[in-house]
Tab-separated table of C-alpha atoms in Angstrom:
chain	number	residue	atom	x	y	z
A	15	UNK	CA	167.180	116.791	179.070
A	16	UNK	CA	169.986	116.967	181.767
A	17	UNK	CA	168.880	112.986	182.580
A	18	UNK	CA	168.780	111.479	178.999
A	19	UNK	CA	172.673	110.968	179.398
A	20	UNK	CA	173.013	109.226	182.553
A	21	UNK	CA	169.565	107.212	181.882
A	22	UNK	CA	171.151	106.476	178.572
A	23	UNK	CA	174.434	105.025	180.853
A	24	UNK	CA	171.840	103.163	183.337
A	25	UNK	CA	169.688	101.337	180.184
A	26	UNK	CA	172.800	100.244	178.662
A	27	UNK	CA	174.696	99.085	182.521
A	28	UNK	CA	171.178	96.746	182.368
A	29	UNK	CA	171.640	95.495	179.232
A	30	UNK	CA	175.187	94.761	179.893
A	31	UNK	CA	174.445	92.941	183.404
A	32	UNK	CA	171.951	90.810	181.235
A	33	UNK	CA	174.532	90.555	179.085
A	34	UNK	CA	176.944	89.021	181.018
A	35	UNK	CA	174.675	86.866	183.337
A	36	UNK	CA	174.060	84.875	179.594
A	37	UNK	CA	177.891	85.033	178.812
A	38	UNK	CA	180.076	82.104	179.854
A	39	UNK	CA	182.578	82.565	181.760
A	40	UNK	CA	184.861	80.774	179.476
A	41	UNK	CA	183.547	82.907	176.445
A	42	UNK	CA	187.213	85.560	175.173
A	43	UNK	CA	184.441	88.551	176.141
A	44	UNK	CA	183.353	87.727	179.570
A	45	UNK	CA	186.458	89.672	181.059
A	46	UNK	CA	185.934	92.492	179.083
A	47	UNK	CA	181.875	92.742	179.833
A	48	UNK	CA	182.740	92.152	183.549
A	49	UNK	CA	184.761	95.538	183.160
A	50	UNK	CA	182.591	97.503	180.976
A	51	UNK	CA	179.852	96.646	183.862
A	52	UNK	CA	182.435	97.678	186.761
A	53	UNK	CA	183.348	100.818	184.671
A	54	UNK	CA	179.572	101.499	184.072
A	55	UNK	CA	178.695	100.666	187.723
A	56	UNK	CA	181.249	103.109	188.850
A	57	UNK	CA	180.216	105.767	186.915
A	58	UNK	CA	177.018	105.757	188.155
A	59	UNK	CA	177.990	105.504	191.442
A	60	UNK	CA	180.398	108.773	191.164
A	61	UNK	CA	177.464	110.366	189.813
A	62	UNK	CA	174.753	109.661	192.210
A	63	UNK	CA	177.299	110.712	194.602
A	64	UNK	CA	177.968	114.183	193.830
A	65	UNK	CA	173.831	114.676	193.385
A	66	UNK	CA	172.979	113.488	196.473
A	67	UNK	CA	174.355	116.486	198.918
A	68	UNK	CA	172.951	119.089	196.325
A	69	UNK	CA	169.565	117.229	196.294
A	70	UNK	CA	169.644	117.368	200.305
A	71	UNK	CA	171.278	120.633	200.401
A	72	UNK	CA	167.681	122.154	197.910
A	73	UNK	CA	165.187	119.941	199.690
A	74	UNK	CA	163.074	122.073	202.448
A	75	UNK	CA	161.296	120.153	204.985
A	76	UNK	CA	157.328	120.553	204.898
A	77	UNK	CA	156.348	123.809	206.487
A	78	UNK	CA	159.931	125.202	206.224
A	79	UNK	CA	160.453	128.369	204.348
A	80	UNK	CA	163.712	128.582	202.451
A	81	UNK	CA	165.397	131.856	202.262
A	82	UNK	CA	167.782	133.106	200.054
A	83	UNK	CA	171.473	133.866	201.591
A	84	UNK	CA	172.503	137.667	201.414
């Protein structure tokens, strides 16, 4: 349930790259698509981020035993 939200955020960063690939450039919206996809983008990016050290910081190598700290 944690991943609905930020899937949610990825689907709709699609839609709007589709979006604006079909969108002149000399169409009033194209500047404000191009930001809503930079704003998107970025989000994702700060998100994947700060997952990314906790994801390697949990993942125990194959034959590795992980114990807890005291």
């Amino acid at each position: 349930l944690l991943y609905k939200p930020v899937d949610r955020v990825t689907r709709s960063t699609l839609v709007l790259h589709d979006l604006l690939k079909h969108t002149p450039a000399s169409h009033p919206d194209h500047p404000l698509l191009q930001d809503a996809l930079r704003i998107s983008q970025n989000f994702l990016s700060s998100i994947n981020e700060e997952i990314t050290p906790r994801r390697q910081s949990m993942t125990v190598k194959k034959g590795e035993v992980s114990l807890p700290a005291s």
